[in-house]
Amino acid sequence: QVQLVESGGGLVQAGGSLRLSCTASRTIFASSTMSWYRQAPGKQRELVAAIAYSGRTNYADSAKGRFTISRDNANNTVYLQMNSLKPEDTAVYYCNAESRTGVRPPWNYWGQGTQVTVSS
């Protein structure tokens, strides 16, 4: 029913760039804060970046200055542009759609994840 489709992961050398994308249904996307999380092996999932429908953004300290989250509301797609990648960025990256405050029933949907591997 609800599907978040992610793409853009891959293998890249340190210092390189990748652009992740995630597309959701129109109804979910329009009422969701969209986020990118990542999870490295043996580690807990952590927030990388989030963007509200208005375009307001928040970033993890590790992502500031290197990553840019954006959303195309017309195409129901959120992007994560990752530049200056480091080996410690290696993780499975997950797209998340969380309902905005006041939306009932609330939701919290996850994509299947896309692997990002940064070689040293």
GROMACS .gro file of N, CA, C and O in nm:
model
  480
    1GLN      N    1   0.082  -0.119   0.000
    1GLN     CA    2   0.000   0.000   0.000
    1GLN      C    3   0.087   0.126   0.000
    1GLN      O    4   0.087   0.200  -0.098
    2VAL      N    5   0.157   0.150   0.111
    2VAL     CA    6   0.248   0.264   0.121
    2VAL      C    7   0.386   0.218   0.080
    2VAL      O    8   0.440   0.122   0.136
    3GLN      N    9   0.443   0.289  -0.014
    3GLN     CA   10   0.572   0.252  -0.068
    3GLN      C   11   0.662   0.374  -0.081
    3GLN      O   12   0.623   0.473  -0.142
    4LEU      N   13   0.779   0.367  -0.020
    4LEU     CA   14   0.883   0.467  -0.038
    4LEU      C   15   0.993   0.402  -0.121
    4LEU      O   16   1.054   0.305  -0.077
    5VAL      N   17   1.015   0.454  -0.238
    5VAL     CA   18   1.109   0.396  -0.332
    5VAL      C   19   1.237   0.477  -0.332
    5VAL      O   20   1.236   0.595  -0.368
    6GLU      N   21   1.347   0.414  -0.292
    6GLU     CA   22   1.476   0.479  -0.280
    6GLU      C   23   1.569   0.435  -0.392
    6GLU      O   24   1.559   0.322  -0.443
    7SER      N   25   1.661   0.522  -0.426
    7SER     CA   26   1.763   0.489  -0.525
    7SER      C   27   1.882   0.582  -0.506
    7SER      O   28   1.873   0.683  -0.436
    8GLY      N   29   1.992   0.548  -0.571
    8GLY     CA   30   2.107   0.635  -0.574
    8GLY      C   31   2.227   0.589  -0.494
    8GLY      O   32   2.334   0.651  -0.503
    9GLY      N   33   2.213   0.483  -0.416
    9GLY     CA   34   2.325   0.434  -0.340
    9GLY      C   35   2.429   0.368  -0.429
    9GLY      O   36   2.405   0.344  -0.548
   10GLY      N   37   2.543   0.341  -0.371
   10GLY     CA   38   2.650   0.278  -0.446
   10GLY      C   39   2.782   0.287  -0.376
   10GLY      O   40   2.791   0.324  -0.259
   11LEU      N   41   2.886   0.255  -0.450
   11LEU     CA   42   3.024   0.258  -0.400
   11LEU      C   43   3.094   0.381  -0.457
   11LEU      O   44   3.091   0.405  -0.578
   12VAL      N   45   3.156   0.457  -0.369
   12VAL     CA   46   3.225   0.578  -0.410
   12VAL      C   47   3.352   0.594  -0.328
   12VAL      O   48   3.359   0.549  -0.213
   13GLN      N   49   3.451   0.656  -0.387
   13GLN     CA   50   3.575   0.684  -0.315
   13GLN      C   51   3.558   0.803  -0.222
   13GLN      O   52   3.473   0.889  -0.244
   14ALA      N   53   3.638   0.806  -0.118
   14ALA     CA   54   3.637   0.919  -0.026
   14ALA      C   55   3.657   1.049  -0.104
   14ALA      O   56   3.741   1.058  -0.193
   15GLY      N   57   3.577   1.148  -0.067
   15GLY     CA   58   3.579   1.275  -0.137
   15GLY      C   59   3.480   1.285  -0.250
   15GLY      O   60   3.457   1.395  -0.302
   16GLY      N   61   3.420   1.174  -0.287
   16GLY     CA   62   3.325   1.173  -0.396
   16GLY      C   63   3.186   1.213  -0.353
   16GLY      O   64   3.162   1.252  -0.238
   17SER      N   65   3.092   1.199  -0.445
   17SER     CA   66   2.955   1.243  -0.422
   17SER      C   67   2.856   1.138  -0.466
   17SER      O   68   2.882   1.058  -0.557
   18LEU      N   69   2.741   1.138  -0.401
   18LEU     CA   70   2.627   1.057  -0.439
   18LEU      C   71   2.501   1.138  -0.417
   18LEU      O   72   2.496   1.225  -0.330
   19ARG      N   73   2.399   1.106  -0.493
   19ARG     CA   74   2.270   1.171  -0.479
   19ARG      C   75   2.163   1.064  -0.462
   19ARG      O   76   2.136   0.986  -0.553
   20LEU      N   77   2.103   1.061  -0.344
   20LEU     CA   78   1.997   0.968  -0.314
   20LEU      C   79   1.862   1.031  -0.344
   20LEU      O   80   1.844   1.151  -0.331
   21SER      N   81   1.767   0.949  -0.383
   21SER     CA   82   1.633   0.998  -0.406
   21SER      C   83   1.532   0.902  -0.345
   21SER      O   84   1.558   0.783  -0.329
   22CYS      N   85   1.416   0.955  -0.311
   22CYS     CA   86   1.309   0.877  -0.251
   22CYS      C   87   1.177   0.936  -0.296
   22CYS      O   88   1.153   1.056  -0.280
   23THR      N   89   1.093   0.852  -0.351
   23THR     CA   90   0.962   0.895  -0.398
   23THR      C   91   0.853   0.827  -0.318
   23THR      O   92   0.858   0.705  -0.296
   24ALA      N   93   0.756   0.904  -0.274
   24ALA     CA   94   0.643   0.854  -0.197
   24ALA      C   95   0.513   0.885  -0.269
   24ALA      O   96   0.511   0.956  -0.370
   25SER      N   97   0.404   0.832  -0.217
   25SER     CA   98   0.274   0.865  -0.273
   25SER      C   99   0.243   1.012  -0.250
   25SER      O  100   0.293   1.074  -0.157
   26ARG      N  101   0.161   1.067  -0.335
   26ARG     CA  102   0.127   1.208  -0.327
   26ARG      C  103   0.064   1.245  -0.192
   26ARG      O  104   0.101   1.345  -0.130
   27THR      N  105  -0.029   1.162  -0.144
   27THR     CA  106  -0.099   1.191  -0.020
   27THR      C  107  -0.004   1.189   0.100
   27THR      O  108  -0.008   1.278   0.185
   28ILE      N  109   0.080   1.088   0.107
   28ILE     CA  110   0.174   1.078   0.217
   28ILE      C  111   0.278   1.190   0.211
   28ILE      O  112   0.308   1.255   0.311
   29PHE      N  113   0.331   1.214   0.094
   29PHE     CA  114   0.437   1.312   0.080
   29PHE      C  115   0.393   1.452   0.121
   29PHE      O  116   0.466   1.524   0.189
   30ALA      N  117   0.273   1.490   0.082
   30ALA     CA  118   0.226   1.626   0.105
   30ALA      C  119   0.201   1.655   0.253
   30ALA      O  120   0.198   1.773   0.291
   31SER      N  121   0.184   1.553   0.335
   31SER     CA  122   0.157   1.572   0.477
   31SER      C  123   0.267   1.518   0.565
   31SER      O  124   0.245   1.493   0.684
   32SER      N  125   0.385   1.503   0.510
   32SER     CA  126   0.495   1.442   0.583
   32SER      C  127   0.617   1.531   0.588
   32SER      O  128   0.648   1.602   0.493
   33THR      N  129   0.684   1.524   0.702
   33THR     CA  130   0.823   1.564   0.707
   33THR      C  131   0.905   1.448   0.653
   33THR      O  132   0.890   1.335   0.698
   34MET      N  133   0.990   1.476   0.557
   34MET     CA  134   1.071   1.373   0.496
   34MET      C  135   1.212   1.378   0.553
   34MET      O  136   1.268   1.486   0.573
   35SER      N  137   1.268   1.261   0.577
   35SER     CA  138   1.398   1.254   0.640
   35SER      C  139   1.482   1.143   0.577
   35SER      O  140   1.429   1.049   0.517
   36TRP      N  141   1.610   1.157   0.595
   36TRP     CA  142   1.704   1.050   0.564
   36TRP      C  143   1.773   1.007   0.693
   36TRP      O  144   1.823   1.091   0.769
   37TYR      N  145   1.771   0.878   0.717
   37TYR     CA  146   1.842   0.817   0.828
   37TYR      C  147   1.948   0.724   0.771
   37TYR      O  148   1.943   0.685   0.655
   38ARG      N  149   2.041   0.686   0.855
   38ARG     CA  150   2.139   0.586   0.813
   38ARG      C  151   2.171   0.494   0.929
   38ARG      O  152   2.158   0.530   1.046
   39GLN      N  153   2.212   0.375   0.894
   39GLN     CA  154   2.248   0.275   0.994
   39GLN      C  155   2.370   0.199   0.946
   39GLN      O  156   2.365   0.131   0.843
   40ALA      N  157   2.477   0.210   1.022
   40ALA     CA  158   2.599   0.137   0.994
   40ALA      C  159   2.592   0.003   1.065
   40ALA      O  160   2.519  -0.013   1.163
   41PRO      N  161   2.668  -0.096   1.018
   41PRO     CA  162   2.667  -0.227   1.083
   41PRO      C  163   2.699  -0.217   1.231
   41PRO      O  164   2.797  -0.154   1.272
   42GLY      N  165   2.615  -0.280   1.314
   42GLY     CA  166   2.636  -0.280   1.457
   42GLY      C  167   2.600  -0.150   1.527
   42GLY      O  168   2.621  -0.139   1.648
   43LYS      N  169   2.547  -0.054   1.454
   43LYS     CA  170   2.514   0.076   1.510
   43LYS      C  171   2.364   0.100   1.504
   43LYS      O  172   2.292   0.038   1.426
   44GLN      N  173   2.318   0.193   1.586
   44GLN     CA  174   2.178   0.232   1.582
   44GLN      C  175   2.152   0.325   1.465
   44GLN      O  176   2.241   0.395   1.417
   45ARG      N  177   2.029   0.325   1.420
   45ARG     CA  178   1.989   0.414   1.314
   45ARG      C  179   1.992   0.558   1.364
   45ARG      O  180   1.947   0.588   1.475
   46GLU      N  181   2.045   0.648   1.282
   46GLU     CA  182   2.057   0.787   1.320
   46GLU      C  183   2.002   0.879   1.212
   46GLU      O  184   2.010   0.849   1.093
   47LEU      N  185   1.949   0.991   1.255
   47LEU     CA  186   1.898   1.092   1.163
   47LEU      C  187   2.014   1.162   1.095
   47LEU      O  188   2.109   1.205   1.160
   48VAL      N  189   2.004   1.177   0.965
   48VAL     CA  190   2.103   1.251   0.887
   48VAL      C  191   2.051   1.390   0.852
   48VAL      O  192   2.120   1.490   0.872
   49ALA      N  193   1.931   1.397   0.798
   49ALA     CA  194   1.874   1.524   0.757
   49ALA      C  195   1.723   1.511   0.748
   49ALA      O  196   1.670   1.402   0.723
   50ALA      N  197   1.653   1.622   0.768
   50ALA     CA  198   1.508   1.625   0.759
   50ALA      C  199   1.464   1.752   0.690
   50ALA      O  200   1.532   1.855   0.698
   51ILE      N  201   1.351   1.744   0.623
   51ILE     CA  202   1.298   1.860   0.553
   51ILE      C  203   1.147   1.860   0.563
   51ILE      O  204   1.081   1.760   0.537
   52ALA      N  205   1.092   1.974   0.602
   52ALA     CA  206   0.948   1.992   0.608
   52ALA      C  207   0.893   2.026   0.470
   52ALA      O  208   0.968   2.055   0.377
   53TYR      N  209   0.762   2.025   0.458
   53TYR     CA  210   0.699   2.056   0.331
   53TYR      C  211   0.736   2.196   0.283
   53TYR      O  212   0.751   2.218   0.162
   54SER      N  213   0.753   2.287   0.376
   54SER     CA  214   0.789   2.424   0.343
   54SER      C  215   0.931   2.438   0.290
   54SER      O  216   0.965   2.541   0.233
   55GLY      N  217   1.012   2.336   0.313
   55GLY     CA  218   1.151   2.343   0.275
   55GLY      C  219   1.246   2.368   0.390
   55GLY      O  220   1.369   2.367   0.369
   56ARG      N  221   1.195   2.390   0.508
   56ARG     CA  222   1.281   2.407   0.625
   56ARG      C  223   1.356   2.278   0.653
   56ARG      O  224   1.298   2.169   0.648
   57THR      N  225   1.484   2.290   0.684
   57THR     CA  226   1.570   2.173   0.697
   57THR      C  227   1.639   2.167   0.832
   57THR      O  228   1.657   2.269   0.900
   58ASN      N  229   1.677   2.047   0.869
   58ASN     CA  230   1.761   2.022   0.984
   58ASN      C  231   1.862   1.914   0.948
   58ASN      O  232   1.830   1.820   0.874
   59TYR      N  233   1.983   1.928   1.000
   59TYR     CA  234   2.090   1.836   0.968
   59TYR      C  235   2.159   1.786   1.094
   59TYR      O  236   2.173   1.859   1.192
   60ALA      N  237   2.204   1.663   1.088
   60ALA     CA  238   2.296   1.616   1.188
   60ALA      C  239   2.428   1.691   1.175
   60ALA      O  240   2.464   1.737   1.066
   61ASP      N  241   2.498   1.706   1.286
   61ASP     CA  242   2.625   1.778   1.281
   61ASP      C  243   2.721   1.715   1.180
   61ASP      O  244   2.797   1.786   1.113
   62SER      N  245   2.718   1.585   1.168
   62SER     CA  246   2.808   1.516   1.077
   62SER      C  247   2.777   1.546   0.931
   62SER      O  248   2.863   1.525   0.844
   63ALA      N  249   2.657   1.593   0.903
   63ALA     CA  250   2.616   1.619   0.766
   63ALA      C  251   2.626   1.765   0.726
   63ALA      O  252   2.630   1.796   0.606
   64LYS      N  253   2.631   1.854   0.822
   64LYS     CA  254   2.632   1.997   0.793
   64LYS      C  255   2.751   2.034   0.706
   64LYS      O  256   2.864   1.995   0.734
   65GLY      N  257   2.723   2.110   0.602
   65GLY     CA  258   2.828   2.156   0.514
   65GLY      C  259   2.866   2.059   0.405
   65GLY      O  260   2.938   2.096   0.311
   66ARG      N  261   2.820   1.936   0.414
   66ARG     CA  262   2.852   1.834   0.314
   66ARG      C  263   2.729   1.779   0.244
   66ARG      O  264   2.734   1.750   0.125
   67PHE      N  265   2.621   1.763   0.318
   67PHE     CA  266   2.499   1.705   0.264
   67PHE      C  267   2.392   1.813   0.248
   67PHE      O  268   2.384   1.908   0.328
   68THR      N  269   2.308   1.796   0.148
   68THR     CA  270   2.197   1.886   0.126
   68THR      C  271   2.071   1.804   0.101
   68THR      O  272   2.068   1.722   0.009
   69ILE      N  273   1.969   1.827   0.182
   69ILE     CA  274   1.841   1.762   0.161
   69ILE      C  275   1.748   1.861   0.091
   69ILE      O  276   1.750   1.981   0.119
   70SER      N  277   1.671   1.811  -0.002
   70SER     CA  278   1.576   1.894  -0.075
   70SER      C  279   1.455   1.810  -0.110
   70SER      O  280   1.459   1.687  -0.105
   71ARG      N  281   1.347   1.877  -0.145
   71ARG     CA  282   1.227   1.804  -0.186
   71ARG      C  283   1.162   1.873  -0.303
   71ARG      O  284   1.159   1.996  -0.312
   72ASP      N  285   1.109   1.792  -0.391
   72ASP     CA  286   1.035   1.838  -0.507
   72ASP      C  287   0.890   1.800  -0.482
   72ASP      O  288   0.850   1.685  -0.502
   73ASN      N  289   0.813   1.896  -0.434
   73ASN     CA  290   0.676   1.866  -0.395
   73ASN      C  291   0.587   1.831  -0.515
   73ASN      O  292   0.488   1.759  -0.499
   74ALA      N  293   0.622   1.880  -0.631
   74ALA     CA  294   0.544   1.849  -0.750
   74ALA      C  295   0.560   1.703  -0.791
   74ALA      O  296   0.468   1.644  -0.848
   75ASN      N  297   0.676   1.647  -0.762
   75ASN     CA  298   0.704   1.509  -0.801
   75ASN      C  299   0.713   1.414  -0.683
   75ASN      O  300   0.751   1.298  -0.701
   76ASN      N  301   0.679   1.462  -0.563
   76ASN     CA  302   0.673   1.378  -0.444
   76ASN      C  303   0.805   1.306  -0.418
   76ASN      O  304   0.808   1.188  -0.383
   77THR      N  305   0.913   1.379  -0.432
   77THR     CA  306   1.045   1.320  -0.421
   77THR      C  307   1.133   1.402  -0.328
   77THR      O  308   1.133   1.525  -0.334
   78VAL      N  309   1.207   1.332  -0.244
   78VAL     CA  310   1.305   1.394  -0.157
   78VAL      C  311   1.443   1.344  -0.199
   78VAL      O  312   1.459   1.229  -0.240
   79TYR      N  313   1.540   1.434  -0.192
   79TYR     CA  314   1.676   1.403  -0.234
   79TYR      C  315   1.774   1.425  -0.119
   79TYR      O  316   1.749   1.505  -0.029
   80LEU      N  317   1.883   1.356  -0.126
   80LEU     CA  318   1.995   1.382  -0.038
   80LEU      C  319   2.121   1.387  -0.124
   80LEU      O  320   2.168   1.285  -0.173
   81GLN      N  321   2.171   1.507  -0.143
   81GLN     CA  322   2.297   1.527  -0.214
   81GLN      C  323   2.410   1.515  -0.114
   81GLN      O  324   2.416   1.593  -0.019
   82MET      N  325   2.498   1.420  -0.135
   82MET     CA  326   2.607   1.394  -0.043
   82MET      C  327   2.739   1.423  -0.112
   82MET      O  328   2.774   1.356  -0.210
   83ASN      N  329   2.809   1.521  -0.062
   83ASN     CA  330   2.939   1.559  -0.116
   83ASN      C  331   3.047   1.535  -0.012
   83ASN      O  332   3.019   1.521   0.107
   84SER      N  333   3.170   1.534  -0.058
   84SER     CA  334   3.285   1.515   0.031
   84SER      C  335   3.266   1.395   0.121
   84SER      O  336   3.288   1.401   0.242
   85LEU      N  337   3.228   1.285   0.062
   85LEU     CA  338   3.196   1.166   0.140
   85LEU      C  339   3.319   1.110   0.210
   85LEU      O  340   3.431   1.115   0.157
   86LYS      N  341   3.296   1.057   0.327
   86LYS     CA  342   3.399   0.998   0.410
   86LYS      C  343   3.368   0.852   0.435
   86LYS      O  344   3.252   0.812   0.430
   87PRO      N  345   3.469   0.771   0.466
   87PRO     CA  346   3.442   0.630   0.498
   87PRO      C  347   3.340   0.613   0.610
   87PRO      O  348   3.263   0.517   0.607
   88GLU      N  349   3.338   0.703   0.706
   88GLU     CA  350   3.243   0.692   0.815
   88GLU      C  351   3.099   0.721   0.773
   88GLU      O  352   3.007   0.703   0.853
   89ASP      N  353   3.079   0.765   0.649
   89ASP     CA  354   2.945   0.779   0.596
   89ASP      C  355   2.888   0.647   0.547
   89ASP      O  356   2.770   0.640   0.511
   90THR      N  357   2.970   0.544   0.542
   90THR     CA  358   2.925   0.414   0.496
   90THR      C  359   2.812   0.362   0.585
   90THR      O  360   2.827   0.351   0.707
   91ALA      N  361   2.700   0.330   0.524
   91ALA     CA  362   2.582   0.286   0.597
   91ALA      C  363   2.473   0.253   0.498
   91ALA      O  364   2.483   0.282   0.378
   92VAL      N  365   2.367   0.192   0.549
   92VAL     CA  366   2.244   0.181   0.474
   92VAL      C  367   2.163   0.307   0.503
   92VAL      O  368   2.140   0.341   0.619
   93TYR      N  369   2.122   0.374   0.399
   93TYR     CA  370   2.046   0.498   0.412
   93TYR      C  371   1.898   0.471   0.387
   93TYR      O  372   1.861   0.406   0.289
   94TYR      N  373   1.815   0.520   0.478
   94TYR     CA  374   1.672   0.496   0.474
   94TYR      C  375   1.595   0.627   0.459
   94TYR      O  376   1.624   0.724   0.529
   95CYS      N  377   1.498   0.625   0.373
   95CYS     CA  378   1.405   0.735   0.360
   95CYS      C  379   1.292   0.718   0.460
   95CYS      O  380   1.245   0.606   0.484
   96ASN      N  381   1.248   0.827   0.520
   96ASN     CA  382   1.142   0.823   0.619
   96ASN      C  383   1.038   0.930   0.590
   96ASN      O  384   1.073   1.043   0.555
   97ALA      N  385   0.912   0.894   0.606
   97ALA     CA  386   0.801   0.988   0.594
   97ALA      C  387   0.723   0.986   0.724
   97ALA      O  388   0.659   0.886   0.757
   98GLU      N  389   0.726   1.096   0.797
   98GLU     CA  390   0.657   1.107   0.925
   98GLU      C  391   0.548   1.212   0.915
   98GLU      O  392   0.574   1.324   0.868
   99SER      N  393   0.430   1.176   0.959
   99SER     CA  394   0.318   1.269   0.952
   99SER      C  395   0.346   1.395   1.033
   99SER      O  396   0.410   1.390   1.138
  100ARG      N  397   0.298   1.507   0.982
  100ARG     CA  398   0.314   1.633   1.053
  100ARG      C  399   0.227   1.635   1.178
  100ARG      O  400   0.131   1.559   1.191
  101THR      N  401   0.260   1.722   1.270
  101THR     CA  402   0.187   1.734   1.396
  101THR      C  403   0.040   1.760   1.369
  101THR      O  404   0.004   1.846   1.288
  102GLY      N  405  -0.046   1.685   1.437
  102GLY     CA  406  -0.189   1.703   1.425
  102GLY      C  407  -0.255   1.612   1.325
  102GLY      O  408  -0.379   1.602   1.325
  103VAL      N  409  -0.180   1.546   1.242
  103VAL     CA  410  -0.237   1.456   1.144
  103VAL      C  411  -0.281   1.327   1.214
  103VAL      O  412  -0.206   1.267   1.290
  104ARG      N  413  -0.405   1.286   1.187
  104ARG     CA  414  -0.459   1.164   1.245
  104ARG      C  415  -0.525   1.080   1.138
  104ARG      O  416  -0.598   1.131   1.055
  105PRO      N  417  -0.497   0.951   1.139
  105PRO     CA  418  -0.402   0.884   1.226
  105PRO      C  419  -0.257   0.916   1.185
  105PRO      O  420  -0.231   0.939   1.067
  106PRO      N  421  -0.168   0.919   1.281
  106PRO     CA  422  -0.028   0.947   1.247
  106PRO      C  423   0.035   0.830   1.174
  106PRO      O  424  -0.015   0.717   1.180
  107TRP      N  425   0.143   0.859   1.104
  107TRP     CA  426   0.217   0.754   1.037
  107TRP      C  427   0.366   0.777   1.045
  107TRP      O  428   0.414   0.887   1.073
  108ASN      N  429   0.440   0.672   1.020
  108ASN     CA  430   0.584   0.676   1.016
  108ASN      C  431   0.628   0.562   0.924
  108ASN      O  432   0.634   0.446   0.966
  109TYR      N  433   0.659   0.597   0.800
  109TYR     CA  434   0.691   0.499   0.699
  109TYR      C  435   0.838   0.502   0.665
  109TYR      O  436   0.903   0.607   0.669
  110TRP      N  437   0.889   0.386   0.629
  110TRP     CA  438   1.030   0.370   0.596
  110TRP      C  439   1.048   0.307   0.460
  110TRP      O  440   0.971   0.219   0.420
  111GLY      N  441   1.151   0.351   0.391
  111GLY     CA  442   1.190   0.286   0.269
  111GLY      C  443   1.269   0.161   0.298
  111GLY      O  444   1.298   0.127   0.413
  112GLN      N  445   1.305   0.091   0.192
  112GLN     CA  446   1.375  -0.037   0.207
  112GLN      C  447   1.524  -0.020   0.238
  112GLN      O  448   1.589  -0.115   0.281
  113GLY      N  449   1.576   0.098   0.216
  113GLY     CA  450   1.716   0.125   0.240
  113GLY      C  451   1.800   0.110   0.115
  113GLY      O  452   1.772   0.026   0.029
  114THR      N  453   1.902   0.192   0.104
  114THR     CA  454   1.996   0.183  -0.006
  114THR      C  455   2.138   0.193   0.050
  114THR      O  456   2.167   0.278   0.134
  115GLN      N  457   2.224   0.105   0.004
  115GLN     CA  458   2.360   0.095   0.059
  115GLN      C  459   2.450   0.204   0.002
  115GLN      O  460   2.456   0.222  -0.120
  116VAL      N  461   2.518   0.273   0.090
  116VAL     CA  462   2.622   0.368   0.052
  116VAL      C  463   2.752   0.320   0.112
  116VAL      O  464   2.763   0.302   0.234
  117THR      N  465   2.851   0.297   0.027
  117THR     CA  466   2.981   0.252   0.072
  117THR      C  467   3.087   0.350   0.023
  117THR      O  468   3.096   0.376  -0.097
  118VAL      N  469   3.165   0.402   0.115
  118VAL     CA  470   3.269   0.499   0.083
  118VAL      C  471   3.404   0.435   0.114
  118VAL      O  472   3.432   0.401   0.230
  119SER      N  473   3.485   0.418   0.014
  119SER     CA  474   3.615   0.356   0.030
  119SER      C  475   3.721   0.460   0.062
  119SER      O  476   3.712   0.575   0.018
  120SER      N  477   3.822   0.420   0.138
  120SER     CA  478   3.928   0.510   0.176
  120SER      C  479   4.038   0.514   0.072
  120SER      O  480   4.044   0.431  -0.018
   0.00000   0.00000   0.00000
